[in-house]
Amino acid sequence: VLLRFKDSITALDGEKHDVIHRKAEVNAAVSAELFKMLEQEKIPTHFLRLKEATLMQVRRLRMIPVEVVCRNIAAGKLVKSYPFFKHGEKLKTPLVEFFLKDDKRHDPLLSEEHMIASGLASKEEVKKLKMITLKVNSVLRKFMLKRGLLLVDFKIEVGRDHRGTLRVGDELNIDSMRIWDKKTGEVKDKDIYRKGGRLDEVARTYYQSYKLILGRDFK
Ligand code: C5P
């Protein structure tokens, strides 16, 4: 399967929509690097290779229509939904959450029981999904820390390959995670856009994060 990355950027379940010059190249390169790293750590992904700057060749997966979120620091929906999480507070333990991919219903939170009772995933798969997500968290968190970034949270999507093995699919980049500068707390991800930042500011953040994550200038 070939995945084409796009320059479009969306928020608020697709209500807000813009184009960021060369964002596709940034996100494809970051995704490729992070998927390679996960594979090296023995986490199965769909990644095969980056064929062109914005075209990724991947294994075909039957996707589970669920967004698996993992959080280390309280932010975003967690802070909006519950009174006891304060923005920026370190969580006592990494938190794994499942959300149904359904923009019209604003991606409702799914319990493990919802996942199993609906047949979205088996009990064994739910257990594996959590294990994969926590392992991705541990690998990604260490990687970001070495680059001066705090991994606040991220989202992955998982699918089954032809053997039924669960693999991390979709994308993993600046659109799908919150990363903050370790020293200054500065936001280095899509929240700049979600919070109404100017488009040139959003673009600059993507190019800067490319440099931080990949260790080379975005040319
Ligand atoms: O909005 P929320 O706080 O639930 O987001 C948690 C994490 O999941 C963030 O890193 C966000 O970028 C990511 N996310 C995503 N796609 C969505 C919803 C959340 O990549 N549709």
Short mmCIF file of C-alpha atoms and ligand atoms in Angstrom, two decimals, residues 67 69 71 75-77 107 153-155 175-178 194, ligand 1:
data_model
loop_
_atom_site.label_atom_id
_atom_site.label_comp_id
_atom_site.label_asym_id
_atom_site.label_seq_id
_atom_site.Cartn_x
_atom_site.Cartn_y
_atom_site.Cartn_z
CA GLU A 67 -7.40 5.88 18.23
CA VAL A 69 -3.89 7.55 23.06
CA ARG A 71 -0.48 10.23 28.07
CA ALA A 75 -3.14 18.17 28.49
CA GLY A 76 -5.88 18.51 25.89
CA LYS A 77 -9.02 16.41 26.18
CA ASP A 107 -14.57 10.27 18.89
CA ASP A 153 1.05 12.34 24.82
CA PHE A 154 0.56 10.69 21.44
CA LYS A 155 -1.95 8.73 19.37
CA ASP A 175 0.40 15.87 14.05
CA SER A 176 -0.15 12.92 16.35
CA MET A 177 1.79 13.83 19.48
CA ARG A 178 2.33 16.63 21.96
CA ARG A 194 -5.26 24.07 17.29
O1 C5P B 1 -7.13 15.77 22.04
P1 C5P B 1 -6.46 14.80 22.96
O2 C5P B 1 -5.93 15.45 24.21
O3 C5P B 1 -7.27 13.58 23.26
O4 C5P B 1 -5.17 14.27 22.16
C1 C5P B 1 -4.29 13.34 22.72
C2 C5P B 1 -3.16 13.06 21.73
O5 C5P B 1 -3.68 12.37 20.60
C3 C5P B 1 -2.48 14.32 21.18
O6 C5P B 1 -1.10 14.05 21.05
C4 C5P B 1 -3.11 14.51 19.82
O7 C5P B 1 -2.21 15.12 18.91
C5 C5P B 1 -3.42 13.09 19.39
N1 C5P B 1 -4.62 13.00 18.56
C6 C5P B 1 -4.51 12.70 17.21
N2 C5P B 1 -5.63 12.61 16.42
C7 C5P B 1 -6.85 12.80 16.94
C8 C5P B 1 -7.01 13.08 18.31
C9 C5P B 1 -5.86 13.17 19.10
O8 C5P B 1 -3.39 12.53 16.71
N3 C5P B 1 -7.92 12.69 16.15
#
